[in-house]
């Protein structure tokens, strides 16, 4: 994957502004249909909400309580589809729901909800369906949960991903089908002719140079930046969601809990050998360029979780935290949690299409709607292919057999089992290229930091092949190391020095990148 700002020349069929999950699916889908596509992102791929999610590919059990059956069915259909077309990128994850004496939903109501959830997913295989457990058996799955008042619980199937890598794989897929995809390239102004949008002035954030990019159709998938335009501000409501990263708990399953403070649903989720605790959901009216985790967000989440844990987490246990903004359709619901997560396409009078709201899970289907809307005026009748085609890095063989072979090969190269599992999820069929780096230099099988299952060869491969421009691109999104470990200055410098020869960074650049990462 190479960045080439100068390739933004000539006339495109479609210009997409914003390289989060919506922009990435839109560009990939349009490129698959044969359109000449340009995708520009002002920062790094998935630099905003699409790397700050809960990383779940799910129907959203809680939306059943608000009778949003259509949304849940749509998301569950997409979940099943992504498990099929991207088994390396989206993998099953079971969730537990404990029922206590004071739980809002008792065993019966939960049973009804989970049966409906399975039905809306089209009654998937048993491994994805719900199961009931008596209290003692439930604790075998989640031995760290408080036992007092526990009546029992259920587990049910959903799925998980690495959000930033999902975006990156789609960008790679769009590039492979001829799209021009450039990160650190901002749309400064939309250009119109005869009242119709016909392109944009795009600035290269590396050189400061601008160029006019012509396109017959234009789409804005700019997420929270939608709210920076006066006209479009009225279409949306923003809410902030915070996650804390904590040490691993003794389980491979996630838990859905209800905060005792306010009755909101939150999750405890295993990810890369750590635990994600989130999320908050609070109306946001601040600067969309600087979304921060506040002490109150952290304390809310710790208190909510500690109500259910035998051994309490403290502030000192928090390894890292991150915040993102949800864009939702405008609503007058009293609390953002009650606002619909549904997505819509809006088209301005000048023909510019805007993506408003949505979910990581259902972005593929929504993007197909965007591309349909783009194809009509272009007179292109090609049907969408993104729903049936395996993702670009999906192995062609049977996934279980492929995984077993890759795992054995990784172990033969001295890569530990947990790192091997994450390697194949991260790289899919490109994992062989990482193996080649290890085969050439066996020390590269070592973990970058001992507590996180990410190896040095992975760091090098991402740096050389995945359009990395800054250290933070590499350490936050290509590998999410910045949120999985406490990286002090010396660890950051060691990472920067390891990749410096690949990116032609001199000592001064290394220092600058380390300083930016620390900030
Ligand atoms: C806390 C939280 C947890 C969530 N968890 C889940 C979950 O588990 N599962 C799920 O399905 N959904 C989840 N969601 C929802 C999901 O993350 C979002 O719907 C999705 O990431 C939004 O993607 P997007 O592409 O619209 O926006 P973004 O990812 O924000 O992308 C927009 C991009 O546009 C770029 N941009 C803006 N202006 C310009 C410009 N002028 N020029 C060039 N580029 C520009 C930005 O830099 C940005 O990268 C969660 C959301 C939040 C906030």
Tab-separated table of C-alpha atoms in Angstrom, residues 145-466:
chain	number	residue	atom	x	y	z
A	145	UNK	CA	-18.117	-11.980	39.132
A	146	UNK	CA	-19.754	-11.144	42.455
A	147	UNK	CA	-21.704	-14.158	43.685
A	148	UNK	CA	-24.136	-12.566	46.133
A	149	UNK	CA	-27.673	-12.557	44.701
A	150	UNK	CA	-26.642	-14.289	41.464
A	151	UNK	CA	-29.575	-16.328	40.152
A	152	UNK	CA	-27.969	-17.579	36.953
A	153	UNK	CA	-27.328	-16.245	33.507
A	154	UNK	CA	-27.184	-16.753	29.772
A	155	UNK	CA	-24.455	-16.740	27.205
A	156	UNK	CA	-25.083	-15.821	23.574
A	157	UNK	CA	-23.025	-15.454	20.405
A	158	UNK	CA	-21.929	-12.237	18.721
A	159	UNK	CA	-18.689	-11.256	16.990
A	160	UNK	CA	-15.608	-9.069	17.302
A	161	UNK	CA	-13.040	-7.409	15.060
A	162	UNK	CA	-10.118	-5.012	15.012
A	163	UNK	CA	-11.919	-1.910	13.718
A	164	UNK	CA	-8.873	-0.026	12.408
A	165	UNK	CA	-7.580	-3.069	10.540
A	166	UNK	CA	-10.985	-3.707	9.005
A	167	UNK	CA	-10.842	-0.186	7.565
A	168	UNK	CA	-7.264	-0.691	6.379
A	169	UNK	CA	-8.084	-3.975	4.640
A	170	UNK	CA	-10.940	-2.287	2.759
A	171	UNK	CA	-8.663	0.568	1.714
A	172	UNK	CA	-6.158	-2.033	0.492
A	173	UNK	CA	-8.991	-3.749	-1.396
A	174	UNK	CA	-10.059	-0.468	-3.014
A	175	UNK	CA	-6.446	0.228	-4.032
A	176	UNK	CA	-6.139	-3.256	-5.497
A	177	UNK	CA	-9.190	-2.526	-7.670
A	178	UNK	CA	-7.739	0.696	-9.027
A	179	UNK	CA	-8.932	3.312	-6.533
A	180	UNK	CA	-6.632	6.166	-5.560
A	181	UNK	CA	-6.564	6.254	-1.752
A	182	UNK	CA	-4.565	8.951	0.001
A	183	UNK	CA	-4.299	9.522	3.725
A	184	UNK	CA	-3.242	12.903	5.156
A	185	UNK	CA	-5.188	14.601	2.358
A	186	UNK	CA	-8.028	16.955	3.368
A	187	UNK	CA	-11.003	18.204	1.454
A	188	UNK	CA	-10.773	21.942	2.010
A	189	UNK	CA	-13.734	23.052	-0.108
A	190	UNK	CA	-16.214	21.391	-2.395
A	191	UNK	CA	-16.155	22.794	-5.922
A	192	UNK	CA	-19.396	23.441	-7.817
A	193	UNK	CA	-20.271	24.075	-11.456
A	194	UNK	CA	-23.795	25.182	-12.366
A	195	UNK	CA	-24.896	24.592	-8.777
A	196	UNK	CA	-23.729	20.959	-8.784
A	197	UNK	CA	-20.741	19.605	-6.890
A	198	UNK	CA	-18.034	18.478	-9.320
A	199	UNK	CA	-15.016	17.895	-7.117
A	200	UNK	CA	-13.010	19.405	-4.304
A	201	UNK	CA	-9.889	21.275	-3.434
A	202	UNK	CA	-7.741	18.764	-1.590
A	203	UNK	CA	-4.716	19.677	0.493
A	204	UNK	CA	-1.725	17.410	0.942
A	205	UNK	CA	-1.181	17.544	4.708
A	206	UNK	CA	2.453	16.517	4.262
A	207	UNK	CA	3.597	19.175	1.798
A	208	UNK	CA	0.874	21.793	2.277
A	209	UNK	CA	0.211	21.785	-1.492
A	210	UNK	CA	-3.359	21.788	-2.783
A	211	UNK	CA	-4.888	20.454	-5.950
A	212	UNK	CA	-8.285	20.460	-7.523
A	213	UNK	CA	-9.777	16.981	-7.779
A	214	UNK	CA	-12.558	16.578	-10.331
A	215	UNK	CA	-15.295	13.999	-9.806
A	216	UNK	CA	-18.695	13.326	-11.362
A	217	UNK	CA	-20.140	12.265	-7.992
A	218	UNK	CA	-19.004	13.203	-4.477
A	219	UNK	CA	-19.703	11.626	-1.114
A	220	UNK	CA	-18.890	12.890	2.361
A	221	UNK	CA	-18.332	10.161	4.955
A	222	UNK	CA	-16.732	12.604	7.354
A	223	UNK	CA	-18.291	11.288	10.579
A	224	UNK	CA	-18.351	13.881	13.361
A	225	UNK	CA	-17.036	16.597	11.032
A	226	UNK	CA	-20.513	16.657	9.529
A	227	UNK	CA	-21.426	18.718	12.577
A	228	UNK	CA	-18.907	21.430	11.690
A	229	UNK	CA	-21.077	22.662	8.794
A	230	UNK	CA	-23.942	24.913	9.749
A	231	UNK	CA	-26.460	23.339	7.344
A	232	UNK	CA	-25.682	19.721	8.184
A	233	UNK	CA	-25.337	20.237	11.945
A	234	UNK	CA	-29.124	20.014	12.304
A	235	UNK	CA	-29.150	16.475	10.869
A	236	UNK	CA	-27.184	14.883	13.649
A	237	UNK	CA	-26.628	14.418	17.357
A	238	UNK	CA	-23.172	13.652	18.741
A	239	UNK	CA	-22.444	11.533	21.769
A	240	UNK	CA	-19.104	10.679	23.317
A	241	UNK	CA	-18.144	7.106	24.127
A	242	UNK	CA	-15.157	6.222	26.306
A	243	UNK	CA	-13.390	2.895	26.822
A	244	UNK	CA	-10.832	1.924	29.436
A	245	UNK	CA	-8.200	-0.734	28.762
A	246	UNK	CA	-7.531	-2.980	31.751
A	247	UNK	CA	-5.588	-6.179	32.459
A	248	UNK	CA	-6.987	-9.504	31.272
A	249	UNK	CA	-9.653	-11.299	33.290
A	250	UNK	CA	-9.686	-15.111	33.439
A	251	UNK	CA	-12.142	-15.604	30.564
A	252	UNK	CA	-12.251	-15.650	26.765
A	253	UNK	CA	-15.835	-14.439	26.779
A	254	UNK	CA	-17.302	-10.940	27.062
A	255	UNK	CA	-19.977	-9.781	29.499
A	256	UNK	CA	-22.960	-7.505	29.039
A	257	UNK	CA	-23.869	-5.658	32.237
A	258	UNK	CA	-26.243	-2.915	33.313
A	259	UNK	CA	-24.754	0.037	35.176
A	260	UNK	CA	-26.375	0.380	38.583
A	261	UNK	CA	-25.865	4.171	38.491
A	262	UNK	CA	-28.217	4.771	35.543
A	263	UNK	CA	-29.435	1.477	34.089
A	264	UNK	CA	-27.267	1.762	30.934
A	265	UNK	CA	-25.808	-1.283	29.248
A	266	UNK	CA	-22.005	-1.601	29.126
A	267	UNK	CA	-19.523	-4.320	28.222
A	268	UNK	CA	-16.427	-6.042	29.558
A	269	UNK	CA	-14.652	-7.415	26.483
A	270	UNK	CA	-11.444	-9.419	26.011
A	271	UNK	CA	-9.257	-8.010	23.182
A	272	UNK	CA	-5.591	-8.672	22.343
A	273	UNK	CA	-5.012	-10.216	25.774
A	274	UNK	CA	-6.418	-7.158	27.559
A	275	UNK	CA	-9.886	-6.101	28.697
A	276	UNK	CA	-11.935	-3.298	27.163
A	277	UNK	CA	-14.429	-1.706	29.540
A	278	UNK	CA	-17.002	0.553	27.935
A	279	UNK	CA	-18.699	2.504	26.934
A	280	UNK	CA	-20.063	5.780	28.166
A	281	UNK	CA	-22.707	7.627	26.143
A	282	UNK	CA	-22.960	11.360	26.832
A	283	UNK	CA	-24.164	14.211	24.648
A	284	UNK	CA	-21.244	16.064	23.096
A	285	UNK	CA	-21.119	19.718	22.112
A	286	UNK	CA	-17.363	20.284	22.313
A	287	UNK	CA	-14.616	20.529	19.693
A	288	UNK	CA	-14.818	17.551	17.323
A	289	UNK	CA	-11.061	17.787	16.746
A	290	UNK	CA	-10.202	17.141	20.393
A	291	UNK	CA	-12.270	14.444	22.036
A	292	UNK	CA	-10.826	13.547	25.413
A	293	UNK	CA	-11.382	11.051	28.199
A	294	UNK	CA	-12.381	12.923	31.366
A	295	UNK	CA	-11.810	11.729	34.927
A	296	UNK	CA	-15.611	11.503	35.329
A	297	UNK	CA	-15.841	9.072	32.361
A	298	UNK	CA	-13.162	6.860	33.880
A	299	UNK	CA	-14.712	6.908	37.358
A	300	UNK	CA	-18.180	6.128	35.983
A	301	UNK	CA	-16.903	3.044	34.147
A	302	UNK	CA	-14.810	1.770	37.050
A	303	UNK	CA	-17.729	2.173	39.466
A	304	UNK	CA	-20.147	0.479	37.052
A	305	UNK	CA	-17.831	-2.527	36.644
A	306	UNK	CA	-16.814	-2.760	40.299
A	307	UNK	CA	-20.466	-3.236	41.291
A	308	UNK	CA	-20.148	-6.664	39.642
A	309	UNK	CA	-16.553	-7.704	40.395
A	310	UNK	CA	-15.249	-9.634	43.392
A	311	UNK	CA	-11.919	-7.860	43.230
A	312	UNK	CA	-12.227	-4.196	42.373
A	313	UNK	CA	-10.332	-2.359	39.639
A	314	UNK	CA	-8.673	0.898	40.675
A	315	UNK	CA	-7.534	3.906	38.653
A	316	UNK	CA	-4.018	2.464	38.860
A	317	UNK	CA	-5.146	-0.617	36.916
A	318	UNK	CA	-6.133	1.433	33.878
A	319	UNK	CA	-3.538	0.792	31.161
A	320	UNK	CA	-4.995	3.250	28.669
A	321	UNK	CA	-8.245	4.832	27.574
A	322	UNK	CA	-9.747	6.187	24.391
A	323	UNK	CA	-12.735	8.270	23.367
A	324	UNK	CA	-14.769	8.527	20.180
A	325	UNK	CA	-17.868	10.309	18.967
A	326	UNK	CA	-21.039	8.616	17.749
A	327	UNK	CA	-22.924	10.438	15.055
A	328	UNK	CA	-26.615	9.707	15.339
A	329	UNK	CA	-29.587	10.966	13.430
A	330	UNK	CA	-31.040	14.013	15.167
A	331	UNK	CA	-33.431	12.968	17.921
A	332	UNK	CA	-35.155	14.554	20.886
A	333	UNK	CA	-34.687	11.467	23.074
A	334	UNK	CA	-33.887	12.548	26.616
A	335	UNK	CA	-30.646	10.516	26.687
A	336	UNK	CA	-28.341	9.679	23.749
A	337	UNK	CA	-28.602	5.958	24.637
A	338	UNK	CA	-32.235	6.122	23.552
A	339	UNK	CA	-31.442	7.771	20.196
A	340	UNK	CA	-31.610	5.494	17.137
A	341	UNK	CA	-28.344	4.050	15.833
A	342	UNK	CA	-29.816	3.776	12.368
A	343	UNK	CA	-28.071	5.269	9.378
A	344	UNK	CA	-29.302	7.515	6.584
A	345	UNK	CA	-28.048	9.080	3.378
A	346	UNK	CA	-28.778	12.776	2.854
A	347	UNK	CA	-28.198	14.545	-0.440
A	348	UNK	CA	-27.657	18.301	-0.498
A	349	UNK	CA	-29.169	20.526	-3.180
A	350	UNK	CA	-25.785	20.580	-4.944
A	351	UNK	CA	-25.804	16.759	-5.215
A	352	UNK	CA	-23.259	16.038	-2.479
A	353	UNK	CA	-24.212	12.824	-0.658
A	354	UNK	CA	-23.650	12.636	3.121
A	355	UNK	CA	-23.465	9.536	5.285
A	356	UNK	CA	-25.180	10.213	8.619
A	357	UNK	CA	-24.783	7.919	11.629
A	358	UNK	CA	-24.598	4.138	11.431
A	359	UNK	CA	-22.567	1.298	12.897
A	360	UNK	CA	-19.324	-0.460	12.154
A	361	UNK	CA	-21.396	-3.642	11.807
A	362	UNK	CA	-23.798	-2.416	9.153
A	363	UNK	CA	-21.499	-0.022	7.271
A	364	UNK	CA	-21.111	-2.440	4.340
A	365	UNK	CA	-24.819	-2.515	3.601
A	366	UNK	CA	-25.156	1.249	4.088
A	367	UNK	CA	-22.192	1.901	1.791
A	368	UNK	CA	-23.865	-0.230	-0.881
A	369	UNK	CA	-26.839	2.149	-0.677
A	370	UNK	CA	-24.457	5.093	-1.126
A	371	UNK	CA	-22.851	3.500	-4.183
A	372	UNK	CA	-26.285	2.685	-5.653
A	373	UNK	CA	-27.142	6.384	-5.275
A	374	UNK	CA	-23.900	7.340	-6.988
A	375	UNK	CA	-24.297	4.830	-9.835
A	376	UNK	CA	-27.778	5.984	-10.867
A	377	UNK	CA	-26.773	9.446	-12.172
A	378	UNK	CA	-23.593	7.960	-13.651
A	379	UNK	CA	-25.732	5.553	-15.650
A	380	UNK	CA	-23.850	2.579	-14.189
A	381	UNK	CA	-26.003	-0.473	-13.614
A	382	UNK	CA	-23.407	-2.778	-11.985
A	383	UNK	CA	-24.821	-4.477	-8.902
A	384	UNK	CA	-22.972	-4.366	-5.593
A	385	UNK	CA	-20.458	-7.175	-5.025
A	386	UNK	CA	-19.168	-6.382	-1.549
A	387	UNK	CA	-21.660	-8.627	0.215
A	388	UNK	CA	-20.780	-11.805	-1.618
A	389	UNK	CA	-17.050	-11.465	-2.160
A	390	UNK	CA	-14.484	-12.599	0.421
A	391	UNK	CA	-12.543	-9.701	1.925
A	392	UNK	CA	-9.178	-9.085	0.188
A	393	UNK	CA	-7.068	-10.768	2.874
A	394	UNK	CA	-9.423	-13.689	3.561
A	395	UNK	CA	-7.698	-17.040	3.012
A	396	UNK	CA	-9.131	-18.994	0.093
A	397	UNK	CA	-8.971	-22.369	1.842
A	398	UNK	CA	-11.279	-23.699	4.544
A	399	UNK	CA	-10.664	-21.281	7.428
A	400	UNK	CA	-10.233	-23.867	10.205
A	401	UNK	CA	-7.742	-25.909	8.183
A	402	UNK	CA	-5.898	-22.763	7.100
A	403	UNK	CA	-5.702	-21.486	10.712
A	404	UNK	CA	-4.331	-24.798	11.952
A	405	UNK	CA	-1.638	-24.777	9.252
A	406	UNK	CA	-0.678	-21.152	9.883
A	407	UNK	CA	-0.557	-21.679	13.644
A	408	UNK	CA	1.712	-24.702	13.279
A	409	UNK	CA	3.997	-22.781	10.932
A	410	UNK	CA	4.115	-19.822	13.355
A	411	UNK	CA	5.053	-22.065	16.233
A	412	UNK	CA	7.754	-23.676	14.103
A	413	UNK	CA	9.199	-20.190	13.625
A	414	UNK	CA	9.264	-19.608	17.384
A	415	UNK	CA	6.183	-17.339	17.545
A	416	UNK	CA	4.185	-17.886	20.738
A	417	UNK	CA	0.655	-19.279	20.371
A	418	UNK	CA	-1.222	-16.144	21.427
A	419	UNK	CA	0.769	-13.892	19.094
A	420	UNK	CA	0.221	-16.420	16.284
A	421	UNK	CA	-3.551	-16.237	16.782
A	422	UNK	CA	-3.539	-12.451	16.537
A	423	UNK	CA	-1.143	-12.511	13.580
A	424	UNK	CA	-3.511	-14.547	11.456
A	425	UNK	CA	-6.452	-12.336	12.448
A	426	UNK	CA	-4.485	-9.212	11.672
A	427	UNK	CA	-3.013	-10.221	8.340
A	428	UNK	CA	-5.147	-13.037	6.953
A	429	UNK	CA	-3.590	-14.467	3.817
A	430	UNK	CA	-0.713	-11.973	3.967
A	431	UNK	CA	0.651	-13.563	7.119
A	432	UNK	CA	3.216	-15.445	5.017
A	433	UNK	CA	4.970	-12.136	4.361
A	434	UNK	CA	5.363	-11.585	8.092
A	435	UNK	CA	6.658	-15.147	8.407
A	436	UNK	CA	9.276	-14.383	5.756
A	437	UNK	CA	10.628	-11.562	7.923
A	438	UNK	CA	10.860	-13.959	10.868
A	439	UNK	CA	12.490	-16.654	8.756
A	440	UNK	CA	15.131	-14.137	7.644
A	441	UNK	CA	15.741	-12.826	11.183
A	442	UNK	CA	14.490	-15.260	13.853
A	443	UNK	CA	14.786	-12.662	16.650
A	444	UNK	CA	11.836	-10.883	14.988
A	445	UNK	CA	9.568	-13.584	16.439
A	446	UNK	CA	9.907	-11.843	19.811
A	447	UNK	CA	7.081	-9.744	21.198
A	448	UNK	CA	7.512	-5.969	20.923
A	449	UNK	CA	6.625	-5.701	24.617
A	450	UNK	CA	6.267	-8.861	26.696
A	451	UNK	CA	2.704	-8.201	27.910
A	452	UNK	CA	1.053	-7.824	24.463
A	453	UNK	CA	0.733	-10.554	21.766
A	454	UNK	CA	2.286	-8.517	18.932
A	455	UNK	CA	5.654	-9.439	17.485
A	456	UNK	CA	8.493	-7.335	16.056
A	457	UNK	CA	8.147	-8.728	12.513
A	458	UNK	CA	4.545	-7.499	12.510
A	459	UNK	CA	5.691	-3.989	13.418
A	460	UNK	CA	8.226	-4.014	10.585
A	461	UNK	CA	5.790	-5.405	8.034
A	462	UNK	CA	3.147	-2.795	8.867
A	463	UNK	CA	5.723	0.006	8.738
A	464	UNK	CA	6.983	-0.988	5.317
A	465	UNK	CA	3.707	-1.955	3.645
A	466	UNK	CA	0.712	-0.271	5.265
